[in-house]
PDB file of C-alpha atoms in Angstrom:
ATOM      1  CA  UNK O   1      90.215 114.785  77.625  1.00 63.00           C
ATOM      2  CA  UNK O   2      92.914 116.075  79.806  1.00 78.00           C
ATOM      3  CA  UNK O   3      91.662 120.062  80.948  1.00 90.00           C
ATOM      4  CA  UNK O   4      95.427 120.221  82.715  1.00 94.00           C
ATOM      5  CA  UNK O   5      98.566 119.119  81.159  1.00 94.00           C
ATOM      6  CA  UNK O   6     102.267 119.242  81.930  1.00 95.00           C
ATOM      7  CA  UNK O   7     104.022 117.704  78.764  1.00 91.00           C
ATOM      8  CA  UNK O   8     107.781 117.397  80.663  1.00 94.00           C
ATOM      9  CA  UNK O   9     107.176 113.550  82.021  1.00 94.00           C
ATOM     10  CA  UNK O  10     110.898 114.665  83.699  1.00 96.00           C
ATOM     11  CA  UNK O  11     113.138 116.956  83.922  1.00 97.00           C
ATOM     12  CA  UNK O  12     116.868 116.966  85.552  1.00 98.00           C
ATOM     13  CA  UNK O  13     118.727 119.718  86.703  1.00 98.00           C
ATOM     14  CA  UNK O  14     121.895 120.026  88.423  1.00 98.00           C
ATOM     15  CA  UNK O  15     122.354 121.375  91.867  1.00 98.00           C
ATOM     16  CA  UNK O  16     121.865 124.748  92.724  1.00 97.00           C
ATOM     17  CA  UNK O  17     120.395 125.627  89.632  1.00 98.00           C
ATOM     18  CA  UNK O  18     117.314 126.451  88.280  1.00 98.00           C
ATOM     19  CA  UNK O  19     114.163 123.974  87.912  1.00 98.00           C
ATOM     20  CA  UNK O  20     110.944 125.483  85.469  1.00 98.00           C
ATOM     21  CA  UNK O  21     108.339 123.142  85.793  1.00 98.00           C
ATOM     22  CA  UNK O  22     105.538 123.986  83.332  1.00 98.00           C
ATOM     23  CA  UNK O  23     101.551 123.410  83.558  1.00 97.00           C
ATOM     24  CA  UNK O  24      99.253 124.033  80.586  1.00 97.00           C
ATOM     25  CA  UNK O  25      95.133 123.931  81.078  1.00 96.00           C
ATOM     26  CA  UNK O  26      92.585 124.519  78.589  1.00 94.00           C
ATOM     27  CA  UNK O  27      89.643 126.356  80.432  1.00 91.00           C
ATOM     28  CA  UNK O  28      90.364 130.504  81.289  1.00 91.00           C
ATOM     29  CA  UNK O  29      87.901 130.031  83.977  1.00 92.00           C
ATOM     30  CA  UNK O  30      89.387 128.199  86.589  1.00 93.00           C
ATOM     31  CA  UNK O  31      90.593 130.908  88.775  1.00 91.00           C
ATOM     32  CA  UNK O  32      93.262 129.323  91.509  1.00 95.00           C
ATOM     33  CA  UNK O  33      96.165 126.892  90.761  1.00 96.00           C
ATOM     34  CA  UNK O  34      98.575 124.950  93.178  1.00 97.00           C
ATOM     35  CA  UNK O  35     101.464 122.986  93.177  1.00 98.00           C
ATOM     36  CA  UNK O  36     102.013 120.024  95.370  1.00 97.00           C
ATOM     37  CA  UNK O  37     105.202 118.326  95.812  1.00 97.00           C
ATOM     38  CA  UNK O  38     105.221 114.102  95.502  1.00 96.00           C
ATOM     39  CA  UNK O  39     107.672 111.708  97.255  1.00 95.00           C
ATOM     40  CA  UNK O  40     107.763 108.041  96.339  1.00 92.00           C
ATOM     41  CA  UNK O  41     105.260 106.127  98.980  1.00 90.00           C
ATOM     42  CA  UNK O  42     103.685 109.584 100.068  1.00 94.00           C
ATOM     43  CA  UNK O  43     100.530 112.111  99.902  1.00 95.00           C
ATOM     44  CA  UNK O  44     101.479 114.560  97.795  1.00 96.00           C
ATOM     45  CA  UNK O  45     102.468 117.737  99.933  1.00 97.00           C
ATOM     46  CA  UNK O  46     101.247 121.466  99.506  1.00 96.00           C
ATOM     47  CA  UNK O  47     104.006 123.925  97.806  1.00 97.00           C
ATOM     48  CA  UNK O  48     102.518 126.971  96.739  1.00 97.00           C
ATOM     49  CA  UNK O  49      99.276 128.501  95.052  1.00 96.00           C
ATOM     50  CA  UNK O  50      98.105 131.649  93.190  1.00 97.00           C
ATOM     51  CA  UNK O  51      94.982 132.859  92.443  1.00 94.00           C
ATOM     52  CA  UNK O  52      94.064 134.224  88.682  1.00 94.00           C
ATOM     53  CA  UNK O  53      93.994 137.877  90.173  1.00 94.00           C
ATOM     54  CA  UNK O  54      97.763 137.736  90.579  1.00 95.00           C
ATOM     55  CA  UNK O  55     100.313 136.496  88.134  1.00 96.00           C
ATOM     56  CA  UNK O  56     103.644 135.849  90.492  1.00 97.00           C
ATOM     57  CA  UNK O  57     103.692 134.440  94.013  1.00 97.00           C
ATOM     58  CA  UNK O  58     106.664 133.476  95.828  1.00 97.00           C
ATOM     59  CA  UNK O  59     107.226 131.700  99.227  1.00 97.00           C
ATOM     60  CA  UNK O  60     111.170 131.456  99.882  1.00 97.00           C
ATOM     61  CA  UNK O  61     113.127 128.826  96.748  1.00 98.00           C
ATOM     62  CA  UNK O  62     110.019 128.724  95.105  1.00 98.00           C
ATOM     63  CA  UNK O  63     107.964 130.983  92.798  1.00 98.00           C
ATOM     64  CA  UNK O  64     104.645 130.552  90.633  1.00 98.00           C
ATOM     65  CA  UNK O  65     104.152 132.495  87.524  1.00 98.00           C
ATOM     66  CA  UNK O  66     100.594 132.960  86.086  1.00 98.00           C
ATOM     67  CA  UNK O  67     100.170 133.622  82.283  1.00 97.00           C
ATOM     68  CA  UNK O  68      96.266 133.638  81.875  1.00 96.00           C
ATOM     69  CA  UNK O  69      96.283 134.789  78.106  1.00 96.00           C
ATOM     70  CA  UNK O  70      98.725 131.839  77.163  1.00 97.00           C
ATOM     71  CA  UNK O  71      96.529 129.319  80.319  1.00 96.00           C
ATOM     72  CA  UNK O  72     100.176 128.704  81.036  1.00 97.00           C
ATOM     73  CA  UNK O  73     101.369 127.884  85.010  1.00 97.00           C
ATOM     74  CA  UNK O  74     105.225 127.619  85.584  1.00 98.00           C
ATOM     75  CA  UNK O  75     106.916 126.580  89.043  1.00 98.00           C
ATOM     76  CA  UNK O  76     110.757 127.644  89.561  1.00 98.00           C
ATOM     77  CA  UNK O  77     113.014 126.667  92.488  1.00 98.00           C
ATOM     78  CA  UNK O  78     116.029 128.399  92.918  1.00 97.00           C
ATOM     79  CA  UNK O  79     118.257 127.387  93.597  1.00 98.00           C
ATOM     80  CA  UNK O  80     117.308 123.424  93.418  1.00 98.00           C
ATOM     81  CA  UNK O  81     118.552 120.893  96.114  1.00 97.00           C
ATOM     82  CA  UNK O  82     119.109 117.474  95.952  1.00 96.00           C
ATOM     83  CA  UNK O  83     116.158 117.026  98.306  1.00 96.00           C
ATOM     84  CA  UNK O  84     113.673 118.934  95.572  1.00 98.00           C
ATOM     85  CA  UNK O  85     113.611 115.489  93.692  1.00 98.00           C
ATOM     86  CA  UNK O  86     109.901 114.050  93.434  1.00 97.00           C
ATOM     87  CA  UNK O  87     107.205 114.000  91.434  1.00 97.00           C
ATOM     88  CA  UNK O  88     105.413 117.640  90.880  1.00 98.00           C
ATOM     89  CA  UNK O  89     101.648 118.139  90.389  1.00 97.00           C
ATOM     90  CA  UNK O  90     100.077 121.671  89.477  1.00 97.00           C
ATOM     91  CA  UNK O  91      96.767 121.974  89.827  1.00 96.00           C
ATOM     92  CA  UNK O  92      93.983 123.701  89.081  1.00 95.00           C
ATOM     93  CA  UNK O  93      90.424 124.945  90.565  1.00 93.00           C
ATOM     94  CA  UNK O  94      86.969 126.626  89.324  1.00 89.00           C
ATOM     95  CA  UNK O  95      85.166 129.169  92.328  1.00 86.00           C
ATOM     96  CA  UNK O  96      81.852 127.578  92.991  1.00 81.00           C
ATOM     97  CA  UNK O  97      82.419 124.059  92.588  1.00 82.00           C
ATOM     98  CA  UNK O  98      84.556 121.328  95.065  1.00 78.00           C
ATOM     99  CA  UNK O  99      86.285 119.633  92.261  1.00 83.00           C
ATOM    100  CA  UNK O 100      90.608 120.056  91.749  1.00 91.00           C
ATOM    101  CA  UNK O 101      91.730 118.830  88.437  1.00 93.00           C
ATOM    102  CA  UNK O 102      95.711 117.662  88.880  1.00 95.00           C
ATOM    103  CA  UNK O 103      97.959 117.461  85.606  1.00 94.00           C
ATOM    104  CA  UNK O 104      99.473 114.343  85.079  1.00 91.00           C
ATOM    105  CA  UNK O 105     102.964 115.352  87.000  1.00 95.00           C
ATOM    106  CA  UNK O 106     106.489 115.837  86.242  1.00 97.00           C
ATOM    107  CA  UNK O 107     109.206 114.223  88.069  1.00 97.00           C
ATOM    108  CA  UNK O 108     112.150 115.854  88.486  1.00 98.00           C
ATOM    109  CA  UNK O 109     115.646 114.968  89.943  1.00 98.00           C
ATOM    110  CA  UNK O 110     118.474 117.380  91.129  1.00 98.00           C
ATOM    111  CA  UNK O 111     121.316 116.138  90.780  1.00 96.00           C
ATOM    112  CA  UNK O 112     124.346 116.601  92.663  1.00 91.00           C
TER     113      UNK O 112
ATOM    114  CA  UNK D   1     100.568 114.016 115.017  1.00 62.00           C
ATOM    115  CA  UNK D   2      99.417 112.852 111.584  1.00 71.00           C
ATOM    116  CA  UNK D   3      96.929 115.208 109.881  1.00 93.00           C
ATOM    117  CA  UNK D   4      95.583 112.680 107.443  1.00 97.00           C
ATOM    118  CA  UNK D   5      95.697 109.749 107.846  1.00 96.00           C
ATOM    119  CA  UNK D   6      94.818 106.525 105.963  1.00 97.00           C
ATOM    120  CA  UNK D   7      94.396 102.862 107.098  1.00 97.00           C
ATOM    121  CA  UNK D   8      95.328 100.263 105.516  1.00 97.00           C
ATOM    122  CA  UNK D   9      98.248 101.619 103.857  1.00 96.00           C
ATOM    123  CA  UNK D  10      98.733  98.115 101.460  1.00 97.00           C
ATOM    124  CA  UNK D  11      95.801  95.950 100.841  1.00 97.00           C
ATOM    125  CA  UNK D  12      96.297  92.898  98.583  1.00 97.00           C
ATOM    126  CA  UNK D  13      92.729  91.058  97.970  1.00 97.00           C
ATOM    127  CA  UNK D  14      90.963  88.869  95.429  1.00 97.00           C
ATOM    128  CA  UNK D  15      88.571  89.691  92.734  1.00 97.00           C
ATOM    129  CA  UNK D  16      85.014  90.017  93.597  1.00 97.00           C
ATOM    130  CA  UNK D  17      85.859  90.531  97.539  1.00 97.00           C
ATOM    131  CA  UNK D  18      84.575  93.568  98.943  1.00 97.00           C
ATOM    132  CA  UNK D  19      86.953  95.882 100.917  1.00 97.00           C
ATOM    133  CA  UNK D  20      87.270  99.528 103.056  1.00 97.00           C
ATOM    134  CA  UNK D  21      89.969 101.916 103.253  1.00 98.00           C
ATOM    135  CA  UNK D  22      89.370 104.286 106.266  1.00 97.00           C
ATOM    136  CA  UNK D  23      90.241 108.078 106.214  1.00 97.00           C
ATOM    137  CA  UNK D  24      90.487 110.328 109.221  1.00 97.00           C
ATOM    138  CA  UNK D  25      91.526 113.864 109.265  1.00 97.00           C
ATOM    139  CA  UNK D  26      92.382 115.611 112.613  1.00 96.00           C
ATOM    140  CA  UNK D  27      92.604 119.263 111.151  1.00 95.00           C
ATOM    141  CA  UNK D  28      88.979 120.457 111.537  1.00 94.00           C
ATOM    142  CA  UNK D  29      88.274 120.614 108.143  1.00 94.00           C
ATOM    143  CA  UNK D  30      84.989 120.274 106.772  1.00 92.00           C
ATOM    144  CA  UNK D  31      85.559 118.892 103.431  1.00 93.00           C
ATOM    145  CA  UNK D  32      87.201 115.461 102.474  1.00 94.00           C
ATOM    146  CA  UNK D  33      88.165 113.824  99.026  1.00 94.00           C
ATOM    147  CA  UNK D  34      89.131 110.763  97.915  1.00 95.00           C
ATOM    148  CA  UNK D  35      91.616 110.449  94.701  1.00 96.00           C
ATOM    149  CA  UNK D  36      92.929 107.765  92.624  1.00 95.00           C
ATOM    150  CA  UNK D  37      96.014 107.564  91.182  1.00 94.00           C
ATOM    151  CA  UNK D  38      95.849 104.581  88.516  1.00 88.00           C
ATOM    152  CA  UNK D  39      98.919 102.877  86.866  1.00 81.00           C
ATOM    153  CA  UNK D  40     100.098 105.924  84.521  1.00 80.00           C
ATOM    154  CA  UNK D  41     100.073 108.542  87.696  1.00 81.00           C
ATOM    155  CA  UNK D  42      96.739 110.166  86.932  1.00 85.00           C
ATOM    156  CA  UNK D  43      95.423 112.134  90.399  1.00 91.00           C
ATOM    157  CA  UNK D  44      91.768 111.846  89.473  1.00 92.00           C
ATOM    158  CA  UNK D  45      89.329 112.839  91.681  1.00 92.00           C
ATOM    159  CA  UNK D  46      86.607 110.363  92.964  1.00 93.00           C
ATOM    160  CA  UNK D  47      84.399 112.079  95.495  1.00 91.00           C
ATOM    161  CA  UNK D  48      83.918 114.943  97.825  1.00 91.00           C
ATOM    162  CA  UNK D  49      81.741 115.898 100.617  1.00 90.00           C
ATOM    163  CA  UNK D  50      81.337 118.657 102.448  1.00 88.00           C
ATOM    164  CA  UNK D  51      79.856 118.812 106.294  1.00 85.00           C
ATOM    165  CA  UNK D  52      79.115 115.112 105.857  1.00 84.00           C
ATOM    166  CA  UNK D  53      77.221 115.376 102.543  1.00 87.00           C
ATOM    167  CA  UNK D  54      78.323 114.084  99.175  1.00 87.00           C
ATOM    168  CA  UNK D  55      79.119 116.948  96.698  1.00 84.00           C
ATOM    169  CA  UNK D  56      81.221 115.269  94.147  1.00 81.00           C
ATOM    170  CA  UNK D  57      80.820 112.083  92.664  1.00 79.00           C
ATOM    171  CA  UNK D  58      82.803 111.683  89.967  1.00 81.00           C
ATOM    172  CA  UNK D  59      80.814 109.195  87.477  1.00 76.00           C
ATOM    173  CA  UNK D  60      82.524 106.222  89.866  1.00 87.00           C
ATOM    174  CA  UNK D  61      81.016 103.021  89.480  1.00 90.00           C
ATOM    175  CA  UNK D  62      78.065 102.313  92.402  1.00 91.00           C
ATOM    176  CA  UNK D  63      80.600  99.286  93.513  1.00 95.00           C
ATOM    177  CA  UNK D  64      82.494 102.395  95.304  1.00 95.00           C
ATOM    178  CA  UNK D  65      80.435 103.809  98.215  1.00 93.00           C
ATOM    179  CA  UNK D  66      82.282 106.308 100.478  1.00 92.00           C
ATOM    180  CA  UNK D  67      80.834 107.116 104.314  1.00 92.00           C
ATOM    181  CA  UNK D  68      81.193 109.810 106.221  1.00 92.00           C
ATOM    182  CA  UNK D  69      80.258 108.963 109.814  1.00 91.00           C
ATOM    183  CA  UNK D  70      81.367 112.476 110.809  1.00 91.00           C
ATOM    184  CA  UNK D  71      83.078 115.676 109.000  1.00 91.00           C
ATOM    185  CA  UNK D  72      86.617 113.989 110.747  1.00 94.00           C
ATOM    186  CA  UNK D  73      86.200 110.823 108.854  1.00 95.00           C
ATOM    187  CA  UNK D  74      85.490 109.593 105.165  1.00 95.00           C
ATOM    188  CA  UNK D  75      85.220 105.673 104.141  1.00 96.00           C
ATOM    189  CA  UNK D  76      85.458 104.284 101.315  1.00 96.00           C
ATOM    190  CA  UNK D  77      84.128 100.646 100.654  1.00 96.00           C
ATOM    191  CA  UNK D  78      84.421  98.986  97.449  1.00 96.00           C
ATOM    192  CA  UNK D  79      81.697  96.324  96.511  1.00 96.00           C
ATOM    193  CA  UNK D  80      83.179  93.215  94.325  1.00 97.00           C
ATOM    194  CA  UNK D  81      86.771  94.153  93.820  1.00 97.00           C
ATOM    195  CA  UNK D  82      87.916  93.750  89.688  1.00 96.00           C
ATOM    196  CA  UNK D  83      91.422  93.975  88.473  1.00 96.00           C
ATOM    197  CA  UNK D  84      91.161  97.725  87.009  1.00 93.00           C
ATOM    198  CA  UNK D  85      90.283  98.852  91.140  1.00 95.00           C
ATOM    199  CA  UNK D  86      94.081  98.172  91.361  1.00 96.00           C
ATOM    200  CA  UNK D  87      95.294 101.876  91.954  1.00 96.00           C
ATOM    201  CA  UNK D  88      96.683 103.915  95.323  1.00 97.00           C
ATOM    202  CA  UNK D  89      93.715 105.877  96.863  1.00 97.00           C
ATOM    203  CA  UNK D  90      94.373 108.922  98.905  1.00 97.00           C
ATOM    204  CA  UNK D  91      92.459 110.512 101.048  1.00 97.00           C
ATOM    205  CA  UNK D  92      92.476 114.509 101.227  1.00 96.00           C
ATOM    206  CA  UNK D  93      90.438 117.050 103.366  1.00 96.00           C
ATOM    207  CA  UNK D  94      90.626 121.237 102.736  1.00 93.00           C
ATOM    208  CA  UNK D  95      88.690 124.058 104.997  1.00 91.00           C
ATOM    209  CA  UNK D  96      86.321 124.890 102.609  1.00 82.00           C
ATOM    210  CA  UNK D  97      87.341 124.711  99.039  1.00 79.00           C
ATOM    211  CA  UNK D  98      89.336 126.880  97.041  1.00 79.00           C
ATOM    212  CA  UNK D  99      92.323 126.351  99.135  1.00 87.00           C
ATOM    213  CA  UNK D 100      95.052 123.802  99.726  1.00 93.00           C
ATOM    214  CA  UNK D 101      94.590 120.108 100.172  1.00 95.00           C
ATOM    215  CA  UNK D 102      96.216 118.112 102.929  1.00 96.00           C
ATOM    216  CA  UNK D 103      96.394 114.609 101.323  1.00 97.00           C
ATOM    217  CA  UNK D 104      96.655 111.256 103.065  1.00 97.00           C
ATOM    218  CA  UNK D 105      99.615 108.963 102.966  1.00 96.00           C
ATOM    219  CA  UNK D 106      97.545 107.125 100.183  1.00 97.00           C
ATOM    220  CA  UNK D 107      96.356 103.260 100.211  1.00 97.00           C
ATOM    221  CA  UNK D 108      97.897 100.757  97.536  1.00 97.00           C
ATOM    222  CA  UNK D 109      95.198  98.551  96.527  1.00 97.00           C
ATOM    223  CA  UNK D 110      95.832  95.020  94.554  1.00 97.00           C
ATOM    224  CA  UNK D 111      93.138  93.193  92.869  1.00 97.00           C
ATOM    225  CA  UNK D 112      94.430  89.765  92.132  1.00 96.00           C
TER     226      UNK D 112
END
């Protein structure tokens, strides 16, 4: 029973365009979502977040869009580099509890 | 300076041994995870503590007992190794929860 999902197993984009990674979970109460960033041999790495009382957050390349009627999380990069290739987890989390539920990932590749 | 960090990274054993991974975290957080990611890339949380105390345990099998010595450090040791144990493990820690996750470099564990 899988509460997050992201149904693109890849994606591939060319360089300097743009890269929608999508993230679909099933309960409206979790209330913050993150993306983490995944290289081959690696931890994944912290990217961005955004808590259910927003729905945009940006940080530089990268922005998170928060649909809670649709329970739909998307990640863009713009534009995408070579060096945005790996495997991309969102994430989700429910106030009061310690547990993090991850989505089964997406990878991606840039190519150049 | 690593922030998480993991030891051993590989760790290649036989069925029914019993093994640790070790888990150190130098950011001052106060709560640690351990993940698993299993052959098709699920991150699935195992356990969690928080100041030293368990908070999370994910309906893991008894054979998997983490430690936490101290809130810097979080064990894991695995009782009579089986083939399905074969997974990476990473380690994670947060301040507080709610927030981003610095993960480990992870620990590939082989059952043979």
């Amino acid at each position: 029973d899988q509460q997050v999902k992201q149904n693109s197993p890849s994606l591939s984009v060319q360089e300097g365009r743009i890269s929608i990674l999508n993230c679909d979970y099933t309960n409206s109460m979790f209330d913050y979502f993150l993306w983490y960033k995944k290289y081959p041999a690696e931890g994944p790495t912290f990217l961005i977040s955004i808590s259910s009382i927003k729905d945009k957050n940006e940080d530089g390349r990268f922005t998170v869009f928060l649909n809670k009627s649709a329970k739909h999380l998307s990640l863009h990069i713009v534009p995408s580099q070579p060096g945005d290739s790996a495997v991309y987890f969102c994430a989700v989390f429910l106030s009061g509890t310690y547990k993090y539920i991850f989505g089964t990932g997406t990878r991606l590749k840039v190519l150049a | 300076d690593t922030a998480v960090s993991q030891t051993p990274k590989y760790l290649v054993t036989q069925m029914g041994n019993d093994k640790s991974i070790k888990c150190e975290q130098n950011l001052g957080h106060d709560t640690m995870y351990w993940y698993k990611q299993d052959s098709k890339k699920f991150l699935k949380i195992m356990f969690s503590y928080n100041n030293k105390e368990l908070i999370i345990n994910e309906t893991v099998p008894n054979r998997f007992s983490p430690k936490s010595p101290d809130k810097a450090h979080l064990n894991l040791h695995i009782n009579s190794l089986e083939l399905g144990d074969s997974a990476v493990y990473f380690c994670a820690s947060s301040r507080g929860t709610g927030t981003r996750q610095y993960f480990g470099p992870g620990t590939r564990l082989t059952v043979t």
